[in-house]
Amino acid sequence: MNALAGWSPMRCARVAGVLYLAIIVLGLFGEAVVRGTLVVPGHASATAGAIAASPGLWRAGIAGDLLMHVLDVPVIVIFYLLLRPVNQGLAVLATLLNLVQTAVLATNKLTLVLPLLLLGGGAHLAAFTPEQLHAVTRLSIQAHGYGFGIGLVFFGFACLVRGHLIARCGFLPRGLGVLLQIAGLCYLVNSAALLLAPAWAGWLFPGVLVPAFVAELALSLWLIVRGVNLPAWPQPAALAVDPVGRTAPPR
């Protein structure tokens, strides 16, 4: 219990589950409700017109995304605390990969602020034609998609490592770990296609991310409803950290 800074493993698991579920809901709001509604594929002027007509909704999408990334941080910390007894080195690796992903995606929100600046009017924009402003708006949204794909490279590897730890831990179902590893592979396939073969990315998305959605939703709901198997939780007094960072019973 001391490894969880005074919190019980069950409390940690349920807090992580609630925050994880909130992250999923906020992510769906940004992608489906906001960008899915306002971005018109292949039509720069229509997209610019939709954003200009609903700047409040566009700003709400940015705010929701930023809140999602803020919630990422406590979830990452709790997963580290829960999975450290399995293998401290791998738990640190998953934590660092996930933190890089969060930093990349938070910074990437600047590309979504740019359309508001371009379409907000002002004398300094008089040098550009409406068509130019619409084209740059579309480019900024496309750049956001690429930034998202780059961030998911780090998250994909984090899912692979974290899924391995969950599958081994004994206090969470092995199947959840396997599902999370599948999710990691899906994220990596999606990002690889986006960066190396964009024509394939359009064909794969969003189907390739459906298993990832299922895995993360299942993990969050399990943590909320069932938490961890306390009888299988390793007791602190029985643990020792070896020189390479693995947490194991003392010999």
Tab-separated table of C-alpha atoms in Angstrom:
chain	number	residue	atom	x	y	z
A	1	MET	CA	0.000	0.000	0.000
A	2	ASN	CA	2.889	2.414	0.747
A	3	ALA	CA	3.897	2.283	-2.938
A	4	LEU	CA	0.591	4.017	-3.732
A	5	ALA	CA	1.369	7.028	-1.536
A	6	GLY	CA	-1.302	6.177	1.028
A	7	TRP	CA	-4.031	5.256	-1.462
A	8	SER	CA	-5.378	1.731	-1.625
A	9	PRO	CA	-4.876	-0.128	-4.930
A	10	MET	CA	-8.662	-0.300	-5.337
A	11	ARG	CA	-9.062	3.458	-4.920
A	12	CYS	CA	-6.240	4.116	-7.367
A	13	ALA	CA	-7.779	1.765	-9.926
A	14	ARG	CA	-11.215	3.337	-9.711
A	15	VAL	CA	-9.935	6.903	-9.906
A	16	ALA	CA	-7.852	5.927	-12.947
A	17	GLY	CA	-10.896	4.258	-14.508
A	18	VAL	CA	-13.116	7.335	-14.055
A	19	LEU	CA	-10.456	9.674	-15.436
A	20	TYR	CA	-9.727	7.285	-18.334
A	21	LEU	CA	-13.423	7.184	-19.216
A	22	ALA	CA	-13.544	10.996	-19.125
A	23	ILE	CA	-10.550	11.079	-21.492
A	24	ILE	CA	-12.374	8.773	-23.923
A	25	VAL	CA	-15.539	10.924	-23.809
A	26	LEU	CA	-13.556	14.141	-24.332
A	27	GLY	CA	-11.638	12.565	-27.208
A	28	LEU	CA	-14.888	11.511	-28.894
A	29	PHE	CA	-16.316	15.001	-28.391
A	30	GLY	CA	-13.329	16.644	-30.080
A	31	GLU	CA	-13.089	14.225	-32.992
A	32	ALA	CA	-16.727	13.318	-33.663
A	33	VAL	CA	-18.799	16.242	-32.409
A	34	VAL	CA	-16.481	19.161	-33.188
A	35	ARG	CA	-14.104	18.285	-36.025
A	36	GLY	CA	-16.439	15.652	-37.425
A	37	THR	CA	-19.151	18.314	-37.716
A	38	LEU	CA	-17.177	21.356	-38.833
A	39	VAL	CA	-14.456	19.889	-41.043
A	40	VAL	CA	-15.706	19.141	-44.557
A	41	PRO	CA	-13.263	16.706	-46.215
A	42	GLY	CA	-11.853	18.073	-49.466
A	43	HIS	CA	-13.571	21.456	-49.178
A	44	ALA	CA	-11.386	24.200	-47.695
A	45	SER	CA	-13.946	26.989	-48.133
A	46	ALA	CA	-16.800	24.971	-46.632
A	47	THR	CA	-14.621	24.021	-43.653
A	48	ALA	CA	-13.549	27.629	-43.120
A	49	GLY	CA	-17.151	28.795	-43.352
A	50	ALA	CA	-18.313	26.216	-40.816
A	51	ILE	CA	-15.575	27.177	-38.327
A	52	ALA	CA	-16.230	30.904	-38.816
A	53	ALA	CA	-19.948	30.307	-38.197
A	54	SER	CA	-19.341	28.234	-35.022
A	55	PRO	CA	-16.160	29.538	-33.363
A	56	GLY	CA	-17.535	28.682	-29.930
A	57	LEU	CA	-17.868	25.004	-30.818
A	58	TRP	CA	-14.362	24.979	-32.296
A	59	ARG	CA	-12.966	26.574	-29.121
A	60	ALA	CA	-14.882	24.066	-26.996
A	61	GLY	CA	-13.196	21.267	-28.934
A	62	ILE	CA	-9.759	22.738	-28.208
A	63	ALA	CA	-10.628	23.198	-24.528
A	64	GLY	CA	-11.916	19.629	-24.292
A	65	ASP	CA	-8.755	18.287	-25.880
A	66	LEU	CA	-6.577	20.242	-23.455
A	67	LEU	CA	-8.602	18.985	-20.480
A	68	MET	CA	-8.150	15.468	-21.858
A	69	HIS	CA	-4.363	15.946	-21.850
A	70	VAL	CA	-4.436	17.347	-18.309
A	71	LEU	CA	-6.328	14.236	-17.153
A	72	ASP	CA	-3.729	12.102	-18.921
A	73	VAL	CA	-1.146	13.035	-16.290
A	74	PRO	CA	-2.828	11.572	-13.153
A	75	VAL	CA	-3.842	8.481	-15.139
A	76	ILE	CA	-0.215	7.963	-16.211
A	77	VAL	CA	0.979	8.345	-12.612
A	78	ILE	CA	-1.616	5.908	-11.254
A	79	PHE	CA	-0.773	3.299	-13.893
A	80	TYR	CA	2.878	3.616	-12.902
A	81	LEU	CA	2.028	3.089	-9.218
A	82	LEU	CA	-0.214	0.107	-9.997
A	83	LEU	CA	2.215	-1.612	-12.373
A	84	ARG	CA	5.511	-0.812	-10.655
A	85	PRO	CA	5.377	-4.020	-8.567
A	86	VAL	CA	5.358	-6.071	-11.789
A	87	ASN	CA	8.470	-4.522	-13.333
A	88	GLN	CA	9.667	-1.096	-12.292
A	89	GLY	CA	11.837	-0.532	-15.362
A	90	LEU	CA	9.045	-1.277	-17.822
A	91	ALA	CA	6.588	0.773	-15.760
A	92	VAL	CA	8.947	3.761	-16.028
A	93	LEU	CA	9.331	3.164	-19.778
A	94	ALA	CA	5.558	3.144	-20.328
A	95	THR	CA	5.243	6.282	-18.208
A	96	LEU	CA	7.873	8.207	-20.176
A	97	LEU	CA	6.445	7.147	-23.546
A	98	ASN	CA	2.957	8.203	-22.446
A	99	LEU	CA	4.210	11.559	-21.152
A	100	VAL	CA	5.930	12.281	-24.481
A	101	GLN	CA	2.677	11.478	-26.282
A	102	THR	CA	0.743	13.856	-24.039
A	103	ALA	CA	3.294	16.649	-24.544
A	104	VAL	CA	3.207	16.204	-28.330
A	105	LEU	CA	-0.592	16.220	-28.487
A	106	ALA	CA	-0.934	19.219	-26.156
A	107	THR	CA	1.530	21.225	-28.270
A	108	ASN	CA	-0.288	20.060	-31.390
A	109	LYS	CA	-3.396	22.000	-30.272
A	110	LEU	CA	-1.698	25.164	-31.576
A	111	THR	CA	-2.545	23.972	-35.096
A	112	LEU	CA	-6.233	24.136	-34.123
A	113	VAL	CA	-5.878	27.658	-32.737
A	114	LEU	CA	-4.528	28.891	-36.087
A	115	PRO	CA	-7.912	28.645	-37.921
A	116	LEU	CA	-9.446	30.934	-35.300
A	117	LEU	CA	-6.708	33.504	-35.912
A	118	LEU	CA	-7.007	33.233	-39.686
A	119	LEU	CA	-10.795	33.476	-39.764
A	120	GLY	CA	-11.249	35.979	-36.961
A	121	GLY	CA	-10.837	39.043	-39.139
A	122	GLY	CA	-8.547	42.010	-38.608
A	123	ALA	CA	-6.609	44.532	-40.658
A	124	HIS	CA	-3.474	42.392	-40.584
A	125	LEU	CA	-5.276	39.729	-42.632
A	126	ALA	CA	-6.218	42.100	-45.450
A	127	ALA	CA	-3.085	41.098	-47.367
A	128	PHE	CA	-4.563	37.621	-47.890
A	129	THR	CA	-7.418	36.673	-50.172
A	130	PRO	CA	-10.285	34.619	-48.669
A	131	GLU	CA	-9.139	31.640	-50.737
A	132	GLN	CA	-5.649	31.870	-49.237
A	133	LEU	CA	-7.020	32.070	-45.700
A	134	HIS	CA	-9.236	29.059	-46.360
A	135	ALA	CA	-6.322	27.085	-47.824
A	136	VAL	CA	-4.058	27.796	-44.839
A	137	THR	CA	-6.913	26.905	-42.489
A	138	ARG	CA	-7.216	23.532	-44.177
A	139	LEU	CA	-3.449	23.011	-44.040
A	140	SER	CA	-3.405	23.731	-40.305
A	141	ILE	CA	-6.129	21.136	-39.727
A	142	GLN	CA	-4.201	18.619	-41.832
A	143	ALA	CA	-1.072	19.412	-39.811
A	144	HIS	CA	-3.063	18.632	-36.657
A	145	GLY	CA	-3.878	15.201	-38.077
A	146	TYR	CA	-0.201	14.502	-38.670
A	147	GLY	CA	0.729	15.754	-35.208
A	148	PHE	CA	-1.906	13.443	-33.767
A	149	GLY	CA	-0.388	10.536	-35.688
A	150	ILE	CA	3.096	11.368	-34.398
A	151	GLY	CA	1.858	11.468	-30.815
A	152	LEU	CA	0.179	8.080	-31.255
A	153	VAL	CA	3.541	6.530	-32.180
A	154	PHE	CA	4.637	7.061	-28.570
A	155	PHE	CA	1.254	6.018	-27.184
A	156	GLY	CA	1.273	2.875	-29.304
A	157	PHE	CA	4.544	1.738	-27.755
A	158	ALA	CA	3.279	2.754	-24.295
A	159	CYS	CA	0.231	0.512	-24.831
A	160	LEU	CA	2.439	-2.408	-25.852
A	161	VAL	CA	4.547	-2.097	-22.701
A	162	ARG	CA	1.626	-1.408	-20.370
A	163	GLY	CA	-0.393	-4.242	-21.905
A	164	HIS	CA	2.524	-6.605	-21.253
A	165	LEU	CA	2.613	-5.524	-17.598
A	166	ILE	CA	-1.156	-5.909	-17.180
A	167	ALA	CA	-1.060	-9.376	-18.746
A	168	ARG	CA	1.640	-10.420	-16.263
A	169	CYS	CA	0.426	-8.675	-13.106
A	170	GLY	CA	-2.153	-11.190	-11.848
A	171	PHE	CA	-4.360	-8.548	-10.227
A	172	LEU	CA	-5.949	-7.482	-13.534
A	173	PRO	CA	-7.342	-9.831	-16.216
A	174	ARG	CA	-4.747	-11.053	-18.690
A	175	GLY	CA	-7.231	-10.406	-21.491
A	176	LEU	CA	-7.199	-6.666	-20.779
A	177	GLY	CA	-3.446	-6.643	-21.257
A	178	VAL	CA	-3.740	-8.495	-24.558
A	179	LEU	CA	-6.437	-6.080	-25.754
A	180	LEU	CA	-4.238	-3.118	-24.840
A	181	GLN	CA	-1.334	-4.591	-26.803
A	182	ILE	CA	-3.624	-5.004	-29.806
A	183	ALA	CA	-4.617	-1.364	-29.351
A	184	GLY	CA	-0.935	-0.387	-29.371
A	185	LEU	CA	-0.383	-2.246	-32.633
A	186	CYS	CA	-3.435	-0.551	-34.166
A	187	TYR	CA	-2.125	2.882	-33.179
A	188	LEU	CA	1.270	2.095	-34.682
A	189	VAL	CA	-0.252	0.784	-37.919
A	190	ASN	CA	-2.413	3.894	-38.204
A	191	SER	CA	0.531	6.256	-37.637
A	192	ALA	CA	2.827	4.332	-39.979
A	193	ALA	CA	0.215	4.473	-42.737
A	194	LEU	CA	-0.394	8.185	-42.173
A	195	LEU	CA	3.307	9.063	-42.327
A	196	LEU	CA	4.550	6.542	-44.909
A	197	ALA	CA	1.538	5.677	-47.070
A	198	PRO	CA	-1.185	8.364	-46.766
A	199	ALA	CA	-3.354	6.685	-49.393
A	200	TRP	CA	-3.570	3.605	-47.169
A	201	ALA	CA	-4.298	5.746	-44.105
A	202	GLY	CA	-7.538	6.987	-45.618
A	203	TRP	CA	-8.592	3.406	-46.302
A	204	LEU	CA	-7.620	2.141	-42.833
A	205	PHE	CA	-9.030	4.979	-40.746
A	206	PRO	CA	-11.185	4.808	-38.661
A	207	GLY	CA	-11.622	1.028	-38.774
A	208	VAL	CA	-8.078	0.296	-37.609
A	209	LEU	CA	-8.747	2.264	-34.415
A	210	VAL	CA	-11.947	0.414	-33.469
A	211	PRO	CA	-10.023	-2.318	-31.565
A	212	ALA	CA	-8.116	0.420	-29.746
A	213	PHE	CA	-11.367	2.084	-28.691
A	214	VAL	CA	-12.775	-1.231	-27.471
A	215	ALA	CA	-9.601	-2.025	-25.502
A	216	GLU	CA	-9.378	1.334	-23.763
A	217	LEU	CA	-13.107	1.438	-23.002
A	218	ALA	CA	-12.967	-2.100	-21.576
A	219	LEU	CA	-9.968	-1.206	-19.409
A	220	SER	CA	-11.580	1.955	-18.045
A	221	LEU	CA	-14.886	0.218	-17.259
A	222	TRP	CA	-13.122	-2.727	-15.607
A	223	LEU	CA	-11.142	-0.371	-13.364
A	224	ILE	CA	-14.334	1.456	-12.378
A	225	VAL	CA	-16.530	-1.591	-11.773
A	226	ARG	CA	-14.097	-4.271	-10.591
A	227	GLY	CA	-10.874	-2.465	-9.758
A	228	VAL	CA	-7.990	-4.781	-8.910
A	229	ASN	CA	-7.976	-8.271	-7.432
A	230	LEU	CA	-6.756	-7.418	-3.933
A	231	PRO	CA	-5.848	-10.991	-2.887
A	232	ALA	CA	-3.423	-11.085	-5.830
A	233	TRP	CA	-1.947	-7.655	-5.040
A	234	PRO	CA	1.754	-7.968	-4.030
A	235	GLN	CA	2.312	-6.904	-0.440
A	236	PRO	CA	5.016	-4.235	0.073
A	237	ALA	CA	6.803	-6.194	2.793
A	238	ALA	CA	7.308	-9.076	0.405
A	239	LEU	CA	8.842	-6.973	-2.325
A	240	ALA	CA	12.368	-5.884	-3.107
A	241	VAL	CA	13.802	-4.075	-6.107
A	242	ASP	CA	16.669	-5.830	-7.899
A	243	PRO	CA	19.556	-3.956	-9.590
A	244	VAL	CA	17.866	-3.789	-13.025
A	245	GLY	CA	14.639	-2.351	-11.659
A	246	ARG	CA	12.429	-5.443	-11.435
A	247	THR	CA	10.309	-5.683	-8.325
A	248	ALA	CA	10.383	-9.214	-6.967
A	249	PRO	CA	10.284	-11.206	-3.719
A	250	PRO	CA	13.616	-11.110	-1.852
A	251	ARG	CA	15.753	-14.207	-2.043
